[in-house]
Short mmCIF file of C-alpha atoms and ligand atoms in Angstrom, two decimals:
data_model
loop_
_atom_site.label_atom_id
_atom_site.label_comp_id
_atom_site.label_asym_id
_atom_site.label_seq_id
_atom_site.Cartn_x
_atom_site.Cartn_y
_atom_site.Cartn_z
CA MET A 174 53.84 130.45 122.45
CA THR A 175 55.83 131.47 125.79
CA LEU A 176 58.27 129.45 125.72
CA SER A 177 60.50 128.61 129.43
CA PHE A 178 63.98 128.21 129.41
CA TYR A 179 67.19 127.92 131.26
CA LYS A 180 70.51 128.75 130.67
CA TYR A 181 73.76 126.73 131.45
CA GLN A 182 77.51 126.70 130.93
CA GLY A 183 79.92 124.06 130.99
CA THR A 184 83.19 126.31 131.37
CA GLY A 185 82.20 128.45 128.97
CA ASN A 186 80.21 126.09 126.72
CA ASP A 187 76.92 127.22 127.11
CA PHE A 188 73.18 125.92 126.41
CA VAL A 189 69.78 126.36 126.00
CA LEU A 190 67.96 123.58 127.82
CA ILE A 191 64.30 123.04 127.85
CA ASP A 192 62.78 120.58 130.25
CA ASN A 193 60.20 119.13 127.28
CA ARG A 194 58.60 116.14 129.09
CA GLN A 195 55.38 116.79 128.98
CA LEU A 196 56.70 116.90 124.23
CA GLN A 197 55.08 119.86 123.84
CA PHE A 198 58.44 121.38 121.85
CA PRO A 199 58.72 122.04 117.99
CA LYS A 200 61.23 119.74 117.59
CA ASN A 201 61.44 120.25 113.92
CA ASN A 202 61.14 123.51 113.66
CA THR A 203 65.13 124.29 112.66
CA LYS A 204 64.64 127.73 111.94
CA LEU A 205 62.64 128.12 116.06
CA VAL A 206 66.13 126.55 117.55
CA ALA A 207 68.94 128.37 115.39
CA SER A 208 67.16 131.70 116.31
CA LEU A 209 67.14 130.92 120.26
CA CYS A 210 70.51 130.11 119.99
CA ASP A 211 71.41 133.54 117.96
CA ARG A 212 73.43 135.65 119.86
CA LYS A 213 71.55 138.99 118.56
CA PHE A 214 67.97 138.53 117.79
CA GLY A 215 67.99 135.31 120.51
CA ILE A 216 69.04 133.89 124.13
CA GLY A 217 72.10 133.21 122.69
CA ALA A 218 74.08 129.59 122.69
CA ASP A 219 76.26 126.94 121.11
CA GLY A 220 73.45 124.51 121.28
CA LEU A 221 69.48 123.47 122.64
CA ILE A 222 69.12 120.92 124.82
CA LEU A 223 65.80 119.49 125.34
CA LEU A 224 65.30 116.94 128.95
CA GLU A 225 62.92 114.46 127.90
CA ASN A 226 61.02 111.13 129.82
CA ASP A 227 62.24 107.65 128.45
CA GLU A 228 61.26 104.50 129.28
CA LEU A 229 64.65 102.88 129.67
CA SER A 230 66.72 105.62 131.85
CA ASP A 231 66.57 108.03 133.47
CA PHE A 232 66.10 110.86 131.31
CA LYS A 233 66.71 111.45 127.40
CA MET A 234 68.72 114.61 125.55
CA VAL A 235 68.47 115.29 122.61
CA TYR A 236 71.38 117.52 121.79
CA TYR A 237 70.68 121.05 118.36
CA ASN A 238 73.67 122.99 117.73
CA ALA A 239 74.16 126.18 116.97
CA ASP A 240 72.65 126.09 112.97
CA GLY A 241 69.30 124.33 114.36
CA ARG A 242 70.25 120.51 113.13
CA GLU A 243 70.15 118.16 116.06
CA GLY A 244 73.44 117.47 116.86
CA SER A 245 75.68 114.19 117.96
CA LEU A 246 76.79 113.67 121.71
CA CYS A 247 77.46 116.92 123.36
CA GLY A 248 79.61 116.45 126.49
CA ASN A 249 79.65 119.92 127.94
CA GLY A 250 75.91 119.46 127.50
CA GLY A 251 75.33 116.33 128.75
CA ARG A 252 77.36 117.00 131.68
CA CYS A 253 74.68 120.54 131.80
CA THR A 254 71.70 118.32 131.64
CA VAL A 255 72.68 115.98 134.26
CA ALA A 256 72.45 119.60 136.36
CA PHE A 257 69.52 120.34 135.02
CA ALA A 258 67.99 117.00 135.61
CA ASN A 259 69.49 117.17 139.37
CA PHE A 260 67.67 121.06 139.56
CA LEU A 261 64.02 119.93 138.13
CA GLY A 262 64.53 116.90 141.00
CA VAL A 263 64.45 114.53 137.85
CA ILE A 264 67.04 112.13 139.73
CA ASP A 265 69.81 112.76 142.95
CA LYS A 266 73.12 112.38 142.61
CA ASP A 267 73.30 109.41 140.53
CA THR A 268 72.15 108.60 136.76
CA VAL A 269 71.85 106.60 133.55
CA PHE A 270 70.87 108.89 130.52
CA ASN A 271 70.06 108.41 127.13
CA ALA A 272 71.78 110.54 124.37
CA ALA A 273 72.41 110.00 120.94
CA ASP A 274 75.43 107.62 121.29
CA GLY A 275 73.40 105.89 123.86
CA LYS A 276 73.44 105.19 127.41
CA HIS A 277 75.80 107.36 129.87
CA HIS A 278 76.51 106.78 133.50
CA ALA A 279 77.01 110.04 135.24
CA THR A 280 77.36 111.54 138.98
CA ILE A 281 76.71 115.24 140.13
CA ALA A 282 78.02 116.35 143.65
CA ASP A 283 78.75 120.12 144.69
CA GLY A 284 77.90 121.75 141.31
CA ILE A 285 80.80 119.24 139.60
CA VAL A 286 79.63 116.89 137.50
CA SER A 287 81.47 113.03 136.16
CA LEU A 288 79.84 111.97 132.93
CA GLN A 289 80.84 108.75 131.54
CA MET A 290 81.30 108.71 128.10
CA GLN A 291 81.66 105.61 126.14
CA ASP A 292 84.91 103.60 124.94
CA VAL A 293 86.49 104.39 121.91
CA SER A 294 88.95 101.63 120.57
CA GLU A 295 89.27 103.31 117.04
CA ILE A 296 92.59 105.90 116.78
CA LYS A 297 92.91 107.05 113.40
CA GLU A 298 96.77 108.40 113.33
CA LYS A 299 97.33 110.83 110.14
CA PRO A 300 100.70 112.62 109.28
CA GLY A 301 100.73 115.88 111.77
CA TYR A 302 96.66 114.82 113.12
CA VAL A 303 94.58 112.49 114.85
CA PHE A 304 90.69 112.17 114.41
CA LEU A 305 88.46 109.68 116.50
CA ASP A 306 84.80 109.86 117.27
CA THR A 307 83.89 110.09 121.23
CA GLY A 308 80.37 110.54 120.71
CA SER A 309 81.21 113.16 118.28
CA PRO A 310 83.17 113.13 115.66
CA HIS A 311 86.98 115.37 116.52
CA HIS A 312 90.47 115.79 114.32
CA VAL A 313 92.95 116.68 117.09
CA GLN A 314 96.00 118.39 115.73
CA MET A 315 98.96 119.94 118.06
CA VAL A 316 100.03 123.47 117.84
CA LYS A 317 102.94 125.22 119.38
CA GLY A 318 101.43 128.84 121.24
CA VAL A 319 98.14 127.84 120.92
CA GLN A 320 96.75 131.12 122.38
CA ASP A 321 98.08 132.83 119.37
CA PHE A 322 96.59 129.79 116.44
CA GLY A 323 94.18 131.39 114.08
CA VAL A 324 91.75 128.73 115.15
CA TYR A 325 88.91 130.03 113.58
CA LYS A 326 89.96 130.34 110.16
CA GLU A 327 92.47 127.41 109.96
CA GLY A 328 89.65 125.22 112.14
CA LYS A 329 87.34 125.81 109.30
CA LYS A 330 89.48 125.38 106.56
CA LEU A 331 89.83 122.11 107.68
CA ARG A 332 86.30 121.17 108.75
CA TYR A 333 84.82 122.01 105.62
CA GLY A 334 88.43 120.90 103.88
CA LEU A 335 89.50 117.64 105.25
CA TYR A 336 85.77 116.78 106.35
CA GLY A 337 83.53 117.87 103.83
CA GLN A 338 79.83 118.74 104.13
CA THR A 339 79.21 116.25 107.16
CA GLY A 340 82.70 117.76 109.25
CA SER A 341 84.04 117.37 112.27
CA ASN A 342 85.04 119.34 115.27
CA VAL A 343 89.00 120.31 114.96
CA ASN A 344 90.60 120.63 118.44
CA PHE A 345 94.05 122.47 117.90
CA VAL A 346 96.32 121.38 121.07
CA GLU A 347 99.22 122.23 123.28
CA VAL A 348 101.46 120.43 125.65
CA LEU A 349 101.78 122.23 128.92
CA ASP A 350 103.00 119.66 131.57
CA ASP A 351 103.33 115.94 131.75
CA ASP A 352 99.49 115.73 132.57
CA THR A 353 98.23 118.56 130.85
CA PHE A 354 97.59 120.44 127.96
CA ALA A 355 95.62 123.40 126.16
CA VAL A 356 93.03 123.37 123.70
CA ARG A 357 91.14 125.77 121.33
CA THR A 358 88.34 124.02 119.03
CA TYR A 359 86.15 125.05 116.35
CA GLU A 360 83.23 123.44 116.49
CA ARG A 361 81.34 122.18 113.78
CA GLY A 362 77.43 123.20 114.13
CA VAL A 363 78.30 126.60 115.44
CA GLU A 364 80.76 126.94 113.07
CA ASP A 365 83.05 128.56 114.80
CA GLU A 366 85.71 128.49 118.25
CA THR A 367 83.62 127.71 121.44
CA LEU A 368 85.66 128.17 124.95
CA SER A 369 85.04 124.89 125.77
CA CYS A 370 83.89 121.01 123.89
CA GLY A 371 83.56 118.56 125.67
CA THR A 372 83.93 116.09 123.54
CA GLY A 373 86.70 117.51 121.83
CA VAL A 374 88.04 117.78 125.22
CA THR A 375 88.18 114.36 125.73
CA ALA A 376 89.45 113.32 122.29
CA VAL A 377 92.32 115.25 123.67
CA ALA A 378 93.08 113.34 126.25
CA ILE A 379 93.36 110.04 124.50
CA ALA A 380 95.13 111.39 121.37
CA MET A 381 97.71 112.48 123.98
CA HIS A 382 97.77 109.06 125.87
CA ASN A 383 97.82 107.30 123.04
CA SER A 384 100.61 108.93 121.21
CA GLY A 385 102.98 108.89 124.63
CA LYS A 386 102.56 112.36 125.65
CA THR A 387 101.09 111.66 128.21
CA SER A 388 101.24 108.50 131.35
CA ALA A 389 98.37 109.76 133.23
CA ASN A 390 95.54 108.24 133.64
CA ARG A 391 93.83 111.47 135.26
CA ILE A 392 94.35 114.41 132.52
CA LYS A 393 94.05 117.97 132.87
CA VAL A 394 92.54 120.37 129.79
CA ASN A 395 92.42 123.61 130.24
CA THR A 396 90.27 125.31 127.99
CA GLN A 397 89.53 129.33 126.97
CA GLY A 398 86.68 128.50 129.16
CA GLY A 399 87.48 126.50 132.18
CA GLU A 400 89.63 123.80 133.29
CA LEU A 401 87.74 119.92 132.90
CA HIS A 402 89.69 116.81 133.51
CA VAL A 403 89.38 113.38 131.59
CA GLU A 404 90.26 110.13 133.54
CA LEU A 405 90.83 107.39 130.97
CA THR A 406 91.67 103.34 131.20
CA LYS A 407 93.75 101.63 128.35
CA LYS A 408 93.69 98.46 127.91
CA ASP A 409 94.34 95.77 124.70
CA GLY A 410 94.33 98.80 122.68
CA VAL A 411 90.72 100.20 124.29
CA TYR A 412 90.58 103.09 126.49
CA SER A 413 87.05 102.85 128.82
CA GLN A 414 86.28 103.66 132.17
CA ILE A 415 86.76 107.63 130.44
CA HIS A 416 85.24 109.78 132.32
CA LEU A 417 84.55 114.04 131.77
CA ILE A 418 85.02 116.05 134.78
CA GLY A 419 84.42 119.70 135.29
CA PRO A 420 81.77 122.56 136.75
CA ALA A 421 77.70 123.24 135.06
CA LYS A 422 76.46 126.13 135.75
CA GLN A 423 72.57 127.48 135.53
CA VAL A 424 73.17 130.75 134.05
CA PHE A 425 69.21 132.17 134.53
CA LYS A 426 66.04 131.33 133.52
CA GLY A 427 63.51 132.68 131.28
CA GLU A 428 60.50 132.82 129.03
CA ILE A 429 60.74 133.89 125.47
CA GLU A 430 57.86 134.43 123.12
CA CYS A 431 58.18 132.31 120.05
N1 LIG B 1140 79.36 120.87 117.60
C1 LIG B 1140 80.11 118.99 117.91
C2 LIG B 1140 78.75 118.82 119.20
C3 LIG B 1140 79.17 119.33 120.55
C4 LIG B 1140 79.77 119.03 120.91
C5 LIG B 1140 80.57 120.25 121.94
N2 LIG B 1140 79.75 121.11 122.60
C6 LIG B 1140 80.36 118.97 123.24
O1 LIG B 1140 80.81 118.93 124.51
O2 LIG B 1140 80.72 118.02 123.16
C7 LIG B 1140 79.19 118.31 116.54
O3 LIG B 1140 78.33 118.66 116.01
O4 LIG B 1140 79.84 116.89 116.76
#
């Protein structure tokens, strides 16, 4: 089979995107998805995303981690899928689409995508870290000198040690300013550090606001792959109006025999 695909990246979190509106992609073939994401023997990506028709919204996004298994919400992937839908002419500048954790509103202008995330009301404060789910599960831990931190080693230990087989994404964060943070993420399902993790950046912004490290409602989070912003509102202990904002770019398109 000849498979047409597009490669997108959002602050260095990269994805294979496929227009699957005709439902031709073999969705249960975990090995195929993993092989397409393989950086030596395939296209190479942190994940693979199918854009499909949806009866109740503009489109549906189906996300697979690089291990080939269907994943939870991918924030950067969601932003890239909005850019892809705009490129295909499925949407113009404003959309509501369906993802693993339900419906999302998003806008796109000049290559910048603003993705509304689901409200967050449950934030588990633990000794030395915070756990919360922003569409995917996230462990958020403050460190000094995040650029020199052993993200892979420590991230893997926590992902399997503390969170078992189901796992969690693991974010190590450092305060840079009263509204700016740096984060590095060990990503579940990629089982490595990624250059950026959108649901992770969102979790970091909420955790930093909730613990009083910032009182800003627009928070800048520096990832290894670039800058993202998170806008949020806290009312009666619930975070809402959460928007993950940043670039989403088409890198190349191609065909692959598989
Ligand atoms: N690996 C994550 C899903 C993708 C998260 C990340 N790529 C993002 O941008 O949110 C998980 O299995 O929970």
